[in-house]
Short mmCIF file of C-alpha atoms in Angstrom, two decimals:
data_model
loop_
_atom_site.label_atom_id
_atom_site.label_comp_id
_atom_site.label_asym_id
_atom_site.label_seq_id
_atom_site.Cartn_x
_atom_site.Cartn_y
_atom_site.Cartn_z
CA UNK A 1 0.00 0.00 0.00
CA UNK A 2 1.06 3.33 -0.65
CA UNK A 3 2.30 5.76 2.41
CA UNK A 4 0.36 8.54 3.26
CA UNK A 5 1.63 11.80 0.82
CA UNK A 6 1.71 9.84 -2.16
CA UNK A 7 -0.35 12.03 -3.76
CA UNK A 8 1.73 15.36 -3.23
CA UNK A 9 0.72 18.17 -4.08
CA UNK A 10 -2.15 16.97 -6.03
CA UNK A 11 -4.84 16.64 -3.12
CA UNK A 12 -3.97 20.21 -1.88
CA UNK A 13 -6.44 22.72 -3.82
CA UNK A 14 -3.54 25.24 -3.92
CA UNK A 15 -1.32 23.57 -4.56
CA UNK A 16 -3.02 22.37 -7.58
CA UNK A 17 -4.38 25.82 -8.40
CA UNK A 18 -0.90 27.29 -8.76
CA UNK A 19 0.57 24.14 -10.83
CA UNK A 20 -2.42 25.33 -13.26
CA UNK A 21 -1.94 28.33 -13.22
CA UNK A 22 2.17 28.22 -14.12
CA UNK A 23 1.58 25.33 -17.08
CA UNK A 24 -1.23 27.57 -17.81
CA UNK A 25 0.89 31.05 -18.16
CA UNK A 26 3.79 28.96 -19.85
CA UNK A 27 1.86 27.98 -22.63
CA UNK A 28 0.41 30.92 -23.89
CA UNK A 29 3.41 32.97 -23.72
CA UNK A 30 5.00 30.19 -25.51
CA UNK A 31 2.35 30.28 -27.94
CA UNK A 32 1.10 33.94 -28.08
CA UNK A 33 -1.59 33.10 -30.82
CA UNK A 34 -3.53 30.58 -28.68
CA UNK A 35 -5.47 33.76 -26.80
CA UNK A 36 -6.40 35.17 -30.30
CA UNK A 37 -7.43 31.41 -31.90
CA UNK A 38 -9.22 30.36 -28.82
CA UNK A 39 -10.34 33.46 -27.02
CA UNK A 40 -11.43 33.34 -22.90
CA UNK A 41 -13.32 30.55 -23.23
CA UNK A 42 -10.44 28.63 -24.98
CA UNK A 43 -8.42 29.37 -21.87
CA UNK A 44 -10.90 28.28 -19.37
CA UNK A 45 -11.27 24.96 -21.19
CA UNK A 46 -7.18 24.80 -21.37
CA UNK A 47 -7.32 25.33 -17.93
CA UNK A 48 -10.21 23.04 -16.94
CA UNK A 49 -8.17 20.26 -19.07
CA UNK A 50 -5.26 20.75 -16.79
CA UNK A 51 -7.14 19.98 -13.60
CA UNK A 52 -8.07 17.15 -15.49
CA UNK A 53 -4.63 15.86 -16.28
CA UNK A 54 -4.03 16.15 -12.15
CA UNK A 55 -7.21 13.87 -11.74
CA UNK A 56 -5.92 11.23 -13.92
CA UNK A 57 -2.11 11.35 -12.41
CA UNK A 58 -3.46 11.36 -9.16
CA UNK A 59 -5.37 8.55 -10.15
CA UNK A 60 -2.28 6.66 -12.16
CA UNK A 61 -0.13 7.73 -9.09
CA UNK A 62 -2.65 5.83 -6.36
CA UNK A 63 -3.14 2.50 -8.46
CA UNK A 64 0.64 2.93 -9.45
CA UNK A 65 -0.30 2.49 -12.95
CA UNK A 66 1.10 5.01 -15.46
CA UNK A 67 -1.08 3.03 -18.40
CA UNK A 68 -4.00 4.70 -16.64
CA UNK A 69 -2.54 7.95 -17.77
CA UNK A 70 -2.16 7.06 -21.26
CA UNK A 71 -5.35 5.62 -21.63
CA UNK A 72 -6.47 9.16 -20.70
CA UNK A 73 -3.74 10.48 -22.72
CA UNK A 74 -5.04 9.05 -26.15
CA UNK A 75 -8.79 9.65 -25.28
CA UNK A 76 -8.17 13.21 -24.53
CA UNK A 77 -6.55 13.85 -27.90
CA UNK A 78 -9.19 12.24 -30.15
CA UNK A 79 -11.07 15.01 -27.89
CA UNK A 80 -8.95 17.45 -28.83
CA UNK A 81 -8.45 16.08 -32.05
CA UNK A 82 -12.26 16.77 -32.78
CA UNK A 83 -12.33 20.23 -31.65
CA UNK A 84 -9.69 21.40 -33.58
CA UNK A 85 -7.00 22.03 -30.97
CA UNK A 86 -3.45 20.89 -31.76
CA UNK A 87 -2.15 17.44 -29.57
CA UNK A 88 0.80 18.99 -29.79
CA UNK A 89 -0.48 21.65 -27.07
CA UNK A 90 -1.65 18.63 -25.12
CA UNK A 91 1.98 16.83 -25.10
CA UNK A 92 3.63 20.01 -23.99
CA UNK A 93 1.43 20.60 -21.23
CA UNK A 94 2.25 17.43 -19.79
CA UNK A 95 6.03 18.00 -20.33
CA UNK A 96 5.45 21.84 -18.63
CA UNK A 97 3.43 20.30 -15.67
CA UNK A 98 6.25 17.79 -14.61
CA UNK A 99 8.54 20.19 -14.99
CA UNK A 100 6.32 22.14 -12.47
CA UNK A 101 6.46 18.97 -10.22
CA UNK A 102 10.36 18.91 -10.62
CA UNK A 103 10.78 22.38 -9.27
CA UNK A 104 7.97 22.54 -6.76
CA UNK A 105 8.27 19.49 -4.94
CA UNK A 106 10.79 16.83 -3.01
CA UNK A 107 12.42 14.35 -5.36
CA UNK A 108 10.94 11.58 -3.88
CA UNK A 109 7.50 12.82 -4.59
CA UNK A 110 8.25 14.24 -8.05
CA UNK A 111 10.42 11.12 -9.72
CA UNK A 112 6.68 8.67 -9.60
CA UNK A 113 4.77 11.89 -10.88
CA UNK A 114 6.93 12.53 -13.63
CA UNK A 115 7.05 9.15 -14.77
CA UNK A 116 3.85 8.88 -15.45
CA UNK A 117 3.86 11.96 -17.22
CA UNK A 118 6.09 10.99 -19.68
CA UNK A 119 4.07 7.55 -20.14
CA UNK A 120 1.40 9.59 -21.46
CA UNK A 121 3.51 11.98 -23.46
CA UNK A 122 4.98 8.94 -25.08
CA UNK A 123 1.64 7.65 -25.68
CA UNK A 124 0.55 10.70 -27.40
CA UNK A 125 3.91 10.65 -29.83
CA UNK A 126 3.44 7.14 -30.70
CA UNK A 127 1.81 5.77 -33.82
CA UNK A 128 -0.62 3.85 -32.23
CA UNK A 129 -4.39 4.67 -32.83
CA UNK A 130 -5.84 6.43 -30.05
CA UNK A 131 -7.93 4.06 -26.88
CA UNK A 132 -11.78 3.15 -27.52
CA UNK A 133 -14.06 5.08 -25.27
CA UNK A 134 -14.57 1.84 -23.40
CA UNK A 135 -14.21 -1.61 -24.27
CA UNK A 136 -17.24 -4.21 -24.25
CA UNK A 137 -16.61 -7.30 -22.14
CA UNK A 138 -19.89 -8.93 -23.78
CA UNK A 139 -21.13 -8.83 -27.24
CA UNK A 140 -24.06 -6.62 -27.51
CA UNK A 141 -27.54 -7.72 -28.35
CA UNK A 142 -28.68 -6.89 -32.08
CA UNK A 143 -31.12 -4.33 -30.86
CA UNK A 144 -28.59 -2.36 -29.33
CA UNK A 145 -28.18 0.31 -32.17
CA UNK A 146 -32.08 0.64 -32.71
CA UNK A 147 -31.76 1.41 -28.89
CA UNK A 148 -29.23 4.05 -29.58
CA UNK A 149 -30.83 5.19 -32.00
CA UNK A 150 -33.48 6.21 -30.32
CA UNK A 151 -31.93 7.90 -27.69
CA UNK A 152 -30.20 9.87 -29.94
CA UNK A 153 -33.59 11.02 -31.80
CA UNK A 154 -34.82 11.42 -27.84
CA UNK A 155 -37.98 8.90 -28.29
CA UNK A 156 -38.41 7.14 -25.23
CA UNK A 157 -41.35 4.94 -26.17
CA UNK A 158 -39.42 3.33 -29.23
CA UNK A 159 -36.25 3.01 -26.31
CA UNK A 160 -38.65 1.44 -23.55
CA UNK A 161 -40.29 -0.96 -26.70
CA UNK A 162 -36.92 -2.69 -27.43
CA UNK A 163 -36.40 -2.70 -24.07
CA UNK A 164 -38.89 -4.77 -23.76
CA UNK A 165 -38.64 -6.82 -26.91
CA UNK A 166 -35.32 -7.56 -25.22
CA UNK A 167 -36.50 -9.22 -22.01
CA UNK A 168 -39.90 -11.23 -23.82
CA UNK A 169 -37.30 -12.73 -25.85
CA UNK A 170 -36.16 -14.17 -23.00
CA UNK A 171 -33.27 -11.48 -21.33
CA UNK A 172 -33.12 -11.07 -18.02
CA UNK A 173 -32.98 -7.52 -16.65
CA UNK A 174 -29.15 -7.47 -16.05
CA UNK A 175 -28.90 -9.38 -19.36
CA UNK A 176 -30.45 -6.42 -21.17
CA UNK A 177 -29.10 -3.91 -19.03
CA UNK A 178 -25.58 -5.18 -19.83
CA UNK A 179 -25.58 -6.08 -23.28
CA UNK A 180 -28.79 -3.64 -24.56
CA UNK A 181 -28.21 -0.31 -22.30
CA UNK A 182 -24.46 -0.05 -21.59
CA UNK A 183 -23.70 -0.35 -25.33
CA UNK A 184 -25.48 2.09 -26.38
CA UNK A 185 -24.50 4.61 -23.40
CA UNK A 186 -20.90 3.61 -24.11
CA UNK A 187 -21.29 4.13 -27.72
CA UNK A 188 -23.54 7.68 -27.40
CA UNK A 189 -20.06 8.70 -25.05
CA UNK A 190 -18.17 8.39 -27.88
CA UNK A 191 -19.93 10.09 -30.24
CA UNK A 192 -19.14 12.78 -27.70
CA UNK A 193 -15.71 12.88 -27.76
CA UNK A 194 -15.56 12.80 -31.21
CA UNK A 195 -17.83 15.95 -30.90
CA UNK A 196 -20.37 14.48 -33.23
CA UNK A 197 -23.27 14.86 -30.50
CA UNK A 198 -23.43 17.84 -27.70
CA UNK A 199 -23.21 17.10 -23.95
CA UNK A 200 -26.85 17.94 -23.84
CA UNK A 201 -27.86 15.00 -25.89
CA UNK A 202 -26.00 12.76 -23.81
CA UNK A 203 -27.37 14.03 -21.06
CA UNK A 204 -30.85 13.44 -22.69
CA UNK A 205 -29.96 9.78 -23.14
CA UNK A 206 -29.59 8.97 -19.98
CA UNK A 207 -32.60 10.64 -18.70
CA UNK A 208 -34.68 8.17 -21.06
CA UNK A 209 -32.96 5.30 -20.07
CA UNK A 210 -33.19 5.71 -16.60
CA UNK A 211 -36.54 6.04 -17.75
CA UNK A 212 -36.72 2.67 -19.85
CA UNK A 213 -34.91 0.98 -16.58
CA UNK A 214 -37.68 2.14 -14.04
CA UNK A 215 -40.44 0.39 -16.51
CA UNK A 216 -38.05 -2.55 -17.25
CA UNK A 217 -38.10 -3.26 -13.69
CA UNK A 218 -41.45 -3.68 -12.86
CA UNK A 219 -41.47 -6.30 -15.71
CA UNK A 220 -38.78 -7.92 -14.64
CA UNK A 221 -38.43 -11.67 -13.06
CA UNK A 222 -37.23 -11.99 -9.31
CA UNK A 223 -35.98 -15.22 -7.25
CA UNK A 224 -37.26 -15.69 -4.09
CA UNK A 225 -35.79 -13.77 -1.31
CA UNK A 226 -32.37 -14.54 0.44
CA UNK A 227 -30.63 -13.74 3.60
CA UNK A 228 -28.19 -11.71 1.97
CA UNK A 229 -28.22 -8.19 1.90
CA UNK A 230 -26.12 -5.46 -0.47
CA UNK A 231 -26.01 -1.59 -0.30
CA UNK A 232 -25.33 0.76 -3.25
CA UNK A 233 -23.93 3.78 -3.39
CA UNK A 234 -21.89 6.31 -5.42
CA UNK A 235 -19.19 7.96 -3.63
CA UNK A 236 -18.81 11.77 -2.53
CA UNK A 237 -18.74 13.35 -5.74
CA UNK A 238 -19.73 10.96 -8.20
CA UNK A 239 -22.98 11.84 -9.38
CA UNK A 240 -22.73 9.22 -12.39
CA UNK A 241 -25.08 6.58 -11.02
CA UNK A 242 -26.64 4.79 -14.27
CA UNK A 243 -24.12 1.61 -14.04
CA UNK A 244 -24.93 1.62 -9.90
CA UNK A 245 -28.61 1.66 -10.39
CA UNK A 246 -28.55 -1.40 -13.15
CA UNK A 247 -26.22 -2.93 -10.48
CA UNK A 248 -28.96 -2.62 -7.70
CA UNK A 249 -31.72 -4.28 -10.01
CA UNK A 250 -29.28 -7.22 -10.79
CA UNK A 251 -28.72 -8.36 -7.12
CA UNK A 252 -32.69 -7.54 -6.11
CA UNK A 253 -33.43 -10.19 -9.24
CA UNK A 254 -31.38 -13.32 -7.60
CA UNK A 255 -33.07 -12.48 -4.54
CA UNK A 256 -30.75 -10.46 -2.60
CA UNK A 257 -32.26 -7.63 -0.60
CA UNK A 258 -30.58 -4.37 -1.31
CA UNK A 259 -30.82 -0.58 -0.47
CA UNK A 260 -29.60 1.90 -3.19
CA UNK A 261 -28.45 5.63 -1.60
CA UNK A 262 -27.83 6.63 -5.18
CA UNK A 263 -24.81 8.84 -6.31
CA UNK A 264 -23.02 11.58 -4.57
CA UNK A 265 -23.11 9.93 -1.08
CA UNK A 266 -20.84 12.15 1.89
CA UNK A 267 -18.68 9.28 3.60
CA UNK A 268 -19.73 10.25 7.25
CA UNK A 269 -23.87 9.33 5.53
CA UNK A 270 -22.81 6.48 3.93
CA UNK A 271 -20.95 5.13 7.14
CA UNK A 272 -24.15 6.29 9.36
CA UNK A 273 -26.47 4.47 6.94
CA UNK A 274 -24.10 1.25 6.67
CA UNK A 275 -23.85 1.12 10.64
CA UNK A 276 -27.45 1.14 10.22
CA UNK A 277 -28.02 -0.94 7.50
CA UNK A 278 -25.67 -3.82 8.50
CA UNK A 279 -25.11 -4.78 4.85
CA UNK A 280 -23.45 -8.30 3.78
CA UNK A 281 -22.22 -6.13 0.68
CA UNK A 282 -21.51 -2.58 -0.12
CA UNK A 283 -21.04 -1.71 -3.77
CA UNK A 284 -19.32 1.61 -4.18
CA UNK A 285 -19.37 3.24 -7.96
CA UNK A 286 -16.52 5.46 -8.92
CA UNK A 287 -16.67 7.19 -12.58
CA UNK A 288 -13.64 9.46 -12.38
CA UNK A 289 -10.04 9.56 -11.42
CA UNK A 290 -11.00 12.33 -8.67
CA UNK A 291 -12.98 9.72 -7.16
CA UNK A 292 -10.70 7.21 -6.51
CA UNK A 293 -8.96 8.97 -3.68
CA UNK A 294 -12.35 9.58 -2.14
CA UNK A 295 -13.27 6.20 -2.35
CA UNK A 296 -10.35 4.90 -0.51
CA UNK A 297 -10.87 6.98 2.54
CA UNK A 298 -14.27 5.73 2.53
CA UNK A 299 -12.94 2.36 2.69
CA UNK A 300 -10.40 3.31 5.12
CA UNK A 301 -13.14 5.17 7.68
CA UNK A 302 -15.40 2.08 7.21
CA UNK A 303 -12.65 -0.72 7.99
CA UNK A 304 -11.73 1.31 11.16
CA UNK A 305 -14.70 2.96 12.59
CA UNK A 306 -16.86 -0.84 12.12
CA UNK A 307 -14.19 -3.36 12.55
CA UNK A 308 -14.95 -7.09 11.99
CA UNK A 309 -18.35 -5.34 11.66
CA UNK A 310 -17.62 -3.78 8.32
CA UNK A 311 -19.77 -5.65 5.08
CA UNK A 312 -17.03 -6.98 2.06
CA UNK A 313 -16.54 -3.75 0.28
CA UNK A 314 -16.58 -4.33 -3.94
CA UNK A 315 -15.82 -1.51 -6.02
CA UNK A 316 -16.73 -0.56 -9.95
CA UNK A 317 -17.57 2.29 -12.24
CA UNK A 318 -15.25 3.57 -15.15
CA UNK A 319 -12.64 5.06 -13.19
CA UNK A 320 -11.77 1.26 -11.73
CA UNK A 321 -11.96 0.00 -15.65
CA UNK A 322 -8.67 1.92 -16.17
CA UNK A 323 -6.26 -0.42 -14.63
CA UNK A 324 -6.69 -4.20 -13.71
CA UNK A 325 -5.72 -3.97 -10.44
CA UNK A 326 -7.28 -0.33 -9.14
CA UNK A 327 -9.72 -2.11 -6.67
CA UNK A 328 -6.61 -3.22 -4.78
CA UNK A 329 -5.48 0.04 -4.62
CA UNK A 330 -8.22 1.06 -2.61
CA UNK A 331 -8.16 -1.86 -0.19
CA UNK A 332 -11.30 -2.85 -1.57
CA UNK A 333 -12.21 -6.96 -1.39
CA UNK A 334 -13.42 -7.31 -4.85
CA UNK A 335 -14.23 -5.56 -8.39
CA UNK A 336 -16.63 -6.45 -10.75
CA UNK A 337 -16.60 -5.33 -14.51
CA UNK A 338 -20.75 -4.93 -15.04
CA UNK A 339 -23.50 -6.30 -13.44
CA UNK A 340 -23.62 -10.00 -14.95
CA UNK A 341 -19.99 -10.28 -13.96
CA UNK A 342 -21.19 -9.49 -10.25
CA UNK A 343 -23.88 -12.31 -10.79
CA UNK A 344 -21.42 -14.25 -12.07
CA UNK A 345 -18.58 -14.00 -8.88
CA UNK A 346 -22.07 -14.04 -6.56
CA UNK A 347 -22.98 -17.74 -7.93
CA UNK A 348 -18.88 -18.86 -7.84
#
């Protein structure tokens, strides 16, 4: 496990400000013509990226994984790519920000920083085609792009009606969730970043489909009740809960009983409501980097304020999809991929 301070500078809001602000101020007087091309929003967004980039190294830097950075690397340039700003802007921001960490910090913090900064710039100069938006453990069903489709055009009945073609063909409702849903969500995020849709749209998509879940469930088929019991919750921050929710549903179907808290859950709740609650399993979803280092000291609170008392903690969500071994990280007792492949570990 990683000592306490591993993180430097980059859990310290001032610290972090300042490191923005000097990679920030070195790049446009380096390039004089970016405030002209760009204008003030152009430098908000620059400097919105940066905080960024210290979200994913922080993130590399806990799971001690620099190929979580350059997974970030590549997706942020087909970003970039598709809004017309230069990846070469993107690789010398990296190379300005660890030379920030060189000069502002001790050696022994800097050195792991750095080298996972230059894992992403050499990522970026590499031939290699940039990273998927996510990769599909399971094939999706046929119907998926009608579903997507439909989103897209924002018509919820057609979305809800293949839905439910989906499960009276005989899908479950984690089977359809997993291989109907999450395609198409996946999929509709990468139209995104290649800026072929607008933010709003996605957003629109998952309204519907949150939507289409809440009918699916009321259709769906259920095992008889078990002794087992499961909590859900997103952590402090995280206010992605689509993936938690279809995670919920799949456990209530095999019978376990569950309570969902939703996303953005404060630690010092979630502990109240698991001392309450006295869950077998708590399920805690984490969608980005800045999430991870919340997550662990909700782990670490739970393990010491509940003792042998404290449920298995699993962990998921696309921040944990980044690296293969990011639930250990977090001194979390298990990972699952999606919600089949937490059926799946649940019947092993």
């Amino acid at each position: 496990m990683i000592e306490l301070g591993y993180l430097a500078g980059l859990d310290n809001p001032q610290w972090r400000d300042g490191a923005v602000a000097a990679v920030l101020d070195s790049l446009y007087l380096r390039y004089p013509d970016l405030a002209q091309q760009f204008g003030p929003g152009g430098k908000n967004a620059f400097r919105q990226d940066l905080h960024y980039h210290l979200d994913y190294l922080a993130g590399a830097r806990l799971a001690n994984d620099p190929g979580m950075f350059e997974k970030y690397a590549l997706w942020l340039k087909t970003v970039l790519d598709s809004r017309g700003v230069p990846s070469q802007h993107l690789v010398e921001s990296l190379e300005l920000l660890a030379a920030h960490c060189t000069d502002q910090l001790p050696a022994a913090q800097a050195e792991p920083l750095c080298a996972i900064l230059r894992a992403g710039q050499q990522a970026l100069k590499g031939n290699g085609l940039p990273m998927p938006y996510v990769e599909l453990r399971l094939p999706a069903l046929l119907r998926a792009a009608p579903y997507q489709q439909a989103l897209l055009s924002g018509n919820h009945r057609a979305a809800g009606e293949l839905m439910q073609a989906a499960m009276r063909s005989g899908c479950s409702l984690p089977e359809a969730s997993v291989r109907l849903v999450q395609p198409a969500m996946y999929d509709i995020g990468r139209l995104w970043q290649e800026n072929r849709i607008t933010v709003a749209k996605e957003h629109l998509a998952t309204a519907i489909t949150q939507n289409v879940l809440a009918h699916a469930y009321l259709e769906a088929k259920f095992a008889p009740p078990k002794e087992r019991s499961a909590m859900f919750a997103g952590v402090a921050g995280n206010h992605h809960s689509l993936g938690l929710r279809m995670m919920s549903d799949a456990f209530e179907t095999v019978g376990w009983q569950t309570v969902y808290l939703g996303g953005d859950v404060p630690t010092g709740a979630l502990l109240r409501e698991v001392d309450a609650s006295r869950p077998d399993l708590l399920c805690l979803s984490l969608s980005m980097p800045i999430h991870l280092a919340t997550a662990r000291e909700a782990v670490a609170a739970l393990r010491a304020e509940m003792g042998s008392r404290c449920p298995t903690i699993w962990v998921g969500g696309q921040a944990t999809l980044l690296g293969k071994r990011v639930w250990q990280a977090l001194d979390a007792d298990g990972w699952a991929y999606d919600a089949l492949q937490a059926l799946e570990q649940l019947a092993a």
